[in-house]
JSON list of C-alpha atoms in Angstrom, two decimals:
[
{"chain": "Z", "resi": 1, "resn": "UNK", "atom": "CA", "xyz": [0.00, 0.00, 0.00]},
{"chain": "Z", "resi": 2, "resn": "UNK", "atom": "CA", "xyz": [1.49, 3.44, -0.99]},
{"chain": "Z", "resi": 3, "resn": "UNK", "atom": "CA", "xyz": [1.21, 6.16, 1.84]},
{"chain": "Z", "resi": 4, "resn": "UNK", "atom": "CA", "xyz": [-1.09, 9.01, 0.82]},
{"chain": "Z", "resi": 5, "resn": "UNK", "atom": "CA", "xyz": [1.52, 11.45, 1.19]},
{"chain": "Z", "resi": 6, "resn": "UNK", "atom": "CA", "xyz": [3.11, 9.80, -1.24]},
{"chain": "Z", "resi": 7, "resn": "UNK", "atom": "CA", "xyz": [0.62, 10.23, -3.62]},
{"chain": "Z", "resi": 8, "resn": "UNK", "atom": "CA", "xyz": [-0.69, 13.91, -2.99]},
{"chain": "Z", "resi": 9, "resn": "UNK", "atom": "CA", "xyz": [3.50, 14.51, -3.40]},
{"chain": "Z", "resi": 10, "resn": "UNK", "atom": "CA", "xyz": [3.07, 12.98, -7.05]},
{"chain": "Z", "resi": 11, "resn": "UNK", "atom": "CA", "xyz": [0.05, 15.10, -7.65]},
{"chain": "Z", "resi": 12, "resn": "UNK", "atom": "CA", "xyz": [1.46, 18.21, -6.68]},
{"chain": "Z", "resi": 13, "resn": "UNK", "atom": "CA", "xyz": [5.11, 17.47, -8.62]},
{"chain": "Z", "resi": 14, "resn": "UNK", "atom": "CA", "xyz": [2.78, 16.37, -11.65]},
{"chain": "Z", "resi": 15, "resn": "UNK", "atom": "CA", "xyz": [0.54, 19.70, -11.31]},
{"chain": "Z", "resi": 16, "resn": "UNK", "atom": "CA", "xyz": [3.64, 21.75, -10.64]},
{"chain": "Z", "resi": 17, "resn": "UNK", "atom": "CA", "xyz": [5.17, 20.37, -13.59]},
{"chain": "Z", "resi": 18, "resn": "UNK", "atom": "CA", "xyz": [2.20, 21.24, -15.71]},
{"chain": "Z", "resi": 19, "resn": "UNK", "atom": "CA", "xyz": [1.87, 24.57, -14.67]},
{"chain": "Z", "resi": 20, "resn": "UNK", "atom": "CA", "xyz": [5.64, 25.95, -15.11]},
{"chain": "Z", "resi": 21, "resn": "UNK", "atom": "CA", "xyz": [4.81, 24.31, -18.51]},
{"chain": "Z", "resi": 22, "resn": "UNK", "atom": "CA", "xyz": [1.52, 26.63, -19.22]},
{"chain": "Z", "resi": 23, "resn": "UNK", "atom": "CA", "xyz": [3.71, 29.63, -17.91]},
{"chain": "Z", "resi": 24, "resn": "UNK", "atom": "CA", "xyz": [7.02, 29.12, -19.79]},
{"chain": "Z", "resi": 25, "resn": "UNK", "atom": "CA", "xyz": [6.18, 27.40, -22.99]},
{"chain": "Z", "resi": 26, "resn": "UNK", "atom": "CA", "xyz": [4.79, 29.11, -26.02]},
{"chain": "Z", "resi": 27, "resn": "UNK", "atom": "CA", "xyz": [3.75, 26.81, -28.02]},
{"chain": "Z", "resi": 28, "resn": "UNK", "atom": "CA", "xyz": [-0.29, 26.22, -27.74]},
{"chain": "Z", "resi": 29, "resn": "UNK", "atom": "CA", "xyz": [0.33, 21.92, -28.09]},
{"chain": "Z", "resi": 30, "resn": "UNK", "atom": "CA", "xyz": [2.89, 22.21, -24.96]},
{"chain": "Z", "resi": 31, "resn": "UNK", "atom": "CA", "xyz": [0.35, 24.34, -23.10]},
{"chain": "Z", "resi": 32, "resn": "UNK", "atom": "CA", "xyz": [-2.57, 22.25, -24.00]},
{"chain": "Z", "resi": 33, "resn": "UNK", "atom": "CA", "xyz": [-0.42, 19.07, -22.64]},
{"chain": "Z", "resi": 34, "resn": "UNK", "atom": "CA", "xyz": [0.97, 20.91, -19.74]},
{"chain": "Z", "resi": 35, "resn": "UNK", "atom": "CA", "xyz": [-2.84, 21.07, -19.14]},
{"chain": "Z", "resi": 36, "resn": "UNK", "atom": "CA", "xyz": [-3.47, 17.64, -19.53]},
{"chain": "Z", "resi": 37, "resn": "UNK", "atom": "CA", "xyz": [-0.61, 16.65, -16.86]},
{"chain": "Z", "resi": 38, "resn": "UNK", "atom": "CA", "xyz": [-2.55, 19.46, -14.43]},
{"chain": "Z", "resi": 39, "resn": "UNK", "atom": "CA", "xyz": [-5.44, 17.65, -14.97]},
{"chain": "Z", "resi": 40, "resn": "UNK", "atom": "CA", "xyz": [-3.57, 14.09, -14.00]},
{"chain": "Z", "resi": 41, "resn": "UNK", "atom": "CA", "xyz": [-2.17, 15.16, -10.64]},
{"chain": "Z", "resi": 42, "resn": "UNK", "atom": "CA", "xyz": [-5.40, 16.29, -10.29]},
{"chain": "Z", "resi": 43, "resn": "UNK", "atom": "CA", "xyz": [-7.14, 13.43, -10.90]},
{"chain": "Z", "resi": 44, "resn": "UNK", "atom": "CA", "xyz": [-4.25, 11.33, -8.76]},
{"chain": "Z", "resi": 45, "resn": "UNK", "atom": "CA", "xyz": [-5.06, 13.32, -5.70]},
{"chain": "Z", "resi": 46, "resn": "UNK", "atom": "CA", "xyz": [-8.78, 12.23, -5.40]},
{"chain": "Z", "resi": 47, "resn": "UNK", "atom": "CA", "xyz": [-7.88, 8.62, -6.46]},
{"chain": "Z", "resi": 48, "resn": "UNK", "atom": "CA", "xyz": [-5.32, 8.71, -4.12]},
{"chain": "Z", "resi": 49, "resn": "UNK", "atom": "CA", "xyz": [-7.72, 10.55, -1.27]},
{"chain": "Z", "resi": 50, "resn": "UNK", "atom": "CA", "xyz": [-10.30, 7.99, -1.88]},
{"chain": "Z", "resi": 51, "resn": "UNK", "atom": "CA", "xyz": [-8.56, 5.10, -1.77]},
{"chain": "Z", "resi": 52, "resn": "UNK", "atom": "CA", "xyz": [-6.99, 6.10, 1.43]},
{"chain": "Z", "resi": 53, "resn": "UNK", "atom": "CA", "xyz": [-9.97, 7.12, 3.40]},
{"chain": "Z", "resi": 54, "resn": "UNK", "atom": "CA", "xyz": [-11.92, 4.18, 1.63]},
{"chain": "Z", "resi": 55, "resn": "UNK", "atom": "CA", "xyz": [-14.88, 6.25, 0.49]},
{"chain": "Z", "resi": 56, "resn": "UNK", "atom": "CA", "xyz": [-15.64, 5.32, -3.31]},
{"chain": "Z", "resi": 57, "resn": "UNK", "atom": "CA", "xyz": [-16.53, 9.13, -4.08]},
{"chain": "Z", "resi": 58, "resn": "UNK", "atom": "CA", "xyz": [-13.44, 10.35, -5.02]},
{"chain": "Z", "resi": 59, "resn": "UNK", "atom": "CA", "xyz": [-12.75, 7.15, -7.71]},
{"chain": "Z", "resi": 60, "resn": "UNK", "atom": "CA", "xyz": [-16.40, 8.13, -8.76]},
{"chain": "Z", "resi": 61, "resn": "UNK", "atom": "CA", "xyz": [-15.36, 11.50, -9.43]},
{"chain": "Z", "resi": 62, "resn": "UNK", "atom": "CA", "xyz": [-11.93, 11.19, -10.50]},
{"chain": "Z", "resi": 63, "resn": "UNK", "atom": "CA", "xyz": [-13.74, 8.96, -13.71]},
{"chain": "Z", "resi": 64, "resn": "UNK", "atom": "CA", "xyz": [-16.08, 11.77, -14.21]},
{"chain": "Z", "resi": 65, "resn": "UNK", "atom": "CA", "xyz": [-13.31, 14.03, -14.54]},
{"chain": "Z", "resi": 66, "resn": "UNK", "atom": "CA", "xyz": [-10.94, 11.97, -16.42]},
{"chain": "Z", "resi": 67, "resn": "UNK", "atom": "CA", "xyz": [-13.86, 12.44, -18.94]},
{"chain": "Z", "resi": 68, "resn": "UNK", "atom": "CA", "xyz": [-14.14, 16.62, -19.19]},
{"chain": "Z", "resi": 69, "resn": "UNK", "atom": "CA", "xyz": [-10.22, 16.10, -19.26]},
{"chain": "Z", "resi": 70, "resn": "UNK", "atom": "CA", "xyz": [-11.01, 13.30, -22.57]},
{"chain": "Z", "resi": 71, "resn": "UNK", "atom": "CA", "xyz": [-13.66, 15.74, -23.73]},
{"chain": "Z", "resi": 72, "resn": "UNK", "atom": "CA", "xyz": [-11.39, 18.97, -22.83]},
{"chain": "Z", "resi": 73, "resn": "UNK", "atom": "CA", "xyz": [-8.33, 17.31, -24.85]},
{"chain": "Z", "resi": 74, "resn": "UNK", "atom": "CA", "xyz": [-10.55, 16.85, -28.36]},
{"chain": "Z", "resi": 75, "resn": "UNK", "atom": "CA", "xyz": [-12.14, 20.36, -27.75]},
{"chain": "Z", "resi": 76, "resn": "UNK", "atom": "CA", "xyz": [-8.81, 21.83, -27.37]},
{"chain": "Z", "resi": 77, "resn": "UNK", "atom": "CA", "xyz": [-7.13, 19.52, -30.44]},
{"chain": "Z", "resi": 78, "resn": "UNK", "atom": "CA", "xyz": [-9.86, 20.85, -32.71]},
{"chain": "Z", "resi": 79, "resn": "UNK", "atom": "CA", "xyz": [-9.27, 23.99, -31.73]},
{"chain": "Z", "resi": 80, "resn": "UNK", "atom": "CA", "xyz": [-5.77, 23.96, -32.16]},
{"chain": "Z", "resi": 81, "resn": "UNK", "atom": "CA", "xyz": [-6.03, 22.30, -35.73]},
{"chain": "Z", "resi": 82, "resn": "UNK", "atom": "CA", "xyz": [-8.12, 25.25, -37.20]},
{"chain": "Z", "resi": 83, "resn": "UNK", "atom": "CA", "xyz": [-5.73, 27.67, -35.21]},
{"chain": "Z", "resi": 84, "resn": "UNK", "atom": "CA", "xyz": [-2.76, 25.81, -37.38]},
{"chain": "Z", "resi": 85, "resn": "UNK", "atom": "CA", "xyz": [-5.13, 25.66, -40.30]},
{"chain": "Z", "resi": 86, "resn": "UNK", "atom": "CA", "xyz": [-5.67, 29.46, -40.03]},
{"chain": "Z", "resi": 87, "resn": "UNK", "atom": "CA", "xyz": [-2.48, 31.07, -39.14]},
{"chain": "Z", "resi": 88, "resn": "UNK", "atom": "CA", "xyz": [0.11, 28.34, -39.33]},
{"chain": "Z", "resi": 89, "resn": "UNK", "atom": "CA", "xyz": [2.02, 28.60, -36.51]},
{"chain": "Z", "resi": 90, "resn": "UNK", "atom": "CA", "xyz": [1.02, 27.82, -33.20]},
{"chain": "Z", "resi": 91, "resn": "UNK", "atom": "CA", "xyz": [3.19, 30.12, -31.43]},
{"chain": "Z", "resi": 92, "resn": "UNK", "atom": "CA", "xyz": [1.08, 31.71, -28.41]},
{"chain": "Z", "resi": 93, "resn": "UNK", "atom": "CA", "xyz": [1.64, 34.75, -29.12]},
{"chain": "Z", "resi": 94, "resn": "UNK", "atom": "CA", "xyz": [-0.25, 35.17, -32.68]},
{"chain": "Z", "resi": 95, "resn": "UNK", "atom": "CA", "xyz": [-3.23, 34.84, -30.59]},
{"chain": "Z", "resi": 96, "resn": "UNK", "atom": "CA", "xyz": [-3.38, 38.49, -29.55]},
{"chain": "Z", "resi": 97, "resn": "UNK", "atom": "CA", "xyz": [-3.46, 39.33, -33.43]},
{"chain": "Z", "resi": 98, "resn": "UNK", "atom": "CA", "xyz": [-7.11, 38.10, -33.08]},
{"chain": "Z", "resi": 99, "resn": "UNK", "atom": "CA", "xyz": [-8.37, 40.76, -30.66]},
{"chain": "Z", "resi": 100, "resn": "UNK", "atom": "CA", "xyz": [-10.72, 43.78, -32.94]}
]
């Protein structure tokens, strides 16, 4: 059995790690996967919290939201396809050319 501070230490490296990535990187596929790795440590706290007070809630809602993160990765894919599609780069800051 792995001690629960063990875990939530995973979860926060993992979420730490994902958001120097959304700070420092410009590129909008790093950002959107630096997002995606928030989302895990995230997801590996309440698994971890619900295993180790053995309440099934938190595996109930760590499945619901490995699904928005599912449904937040394709949103954020199609997005980022017309965005290449468009301007072809996806450098971060050629977003700001879309303002007026």
């Amino acid at each position: 059995m792995i001690p629960l501070m063990h875990s939530l230490m995973l979860a926060t490296a993992l979420f730490v790690v994902g958001l120097l990535g959304v700070m420092i990187r410009r590129n909008l596929l790093f950002v959107l996967l630096s997002l995606m790795i928030m989302m895990n440590g995230a997801i590996l706290a309440l698994i971890a919290a619900g295993y180790h007070w053995q309440q099934f809630d938190g595996q109930i809602i760590s499945i619901l939201a490995i699904s928005a993160a599912l449904s937040e990765a394709c949103v954020g894919l199609a997005l980022l396809l017309q965005f290449y599609h468009r301007r072809k780069t996806l450098n971060i800051d050629s977003l700001s050319e879309m303002k007026g």
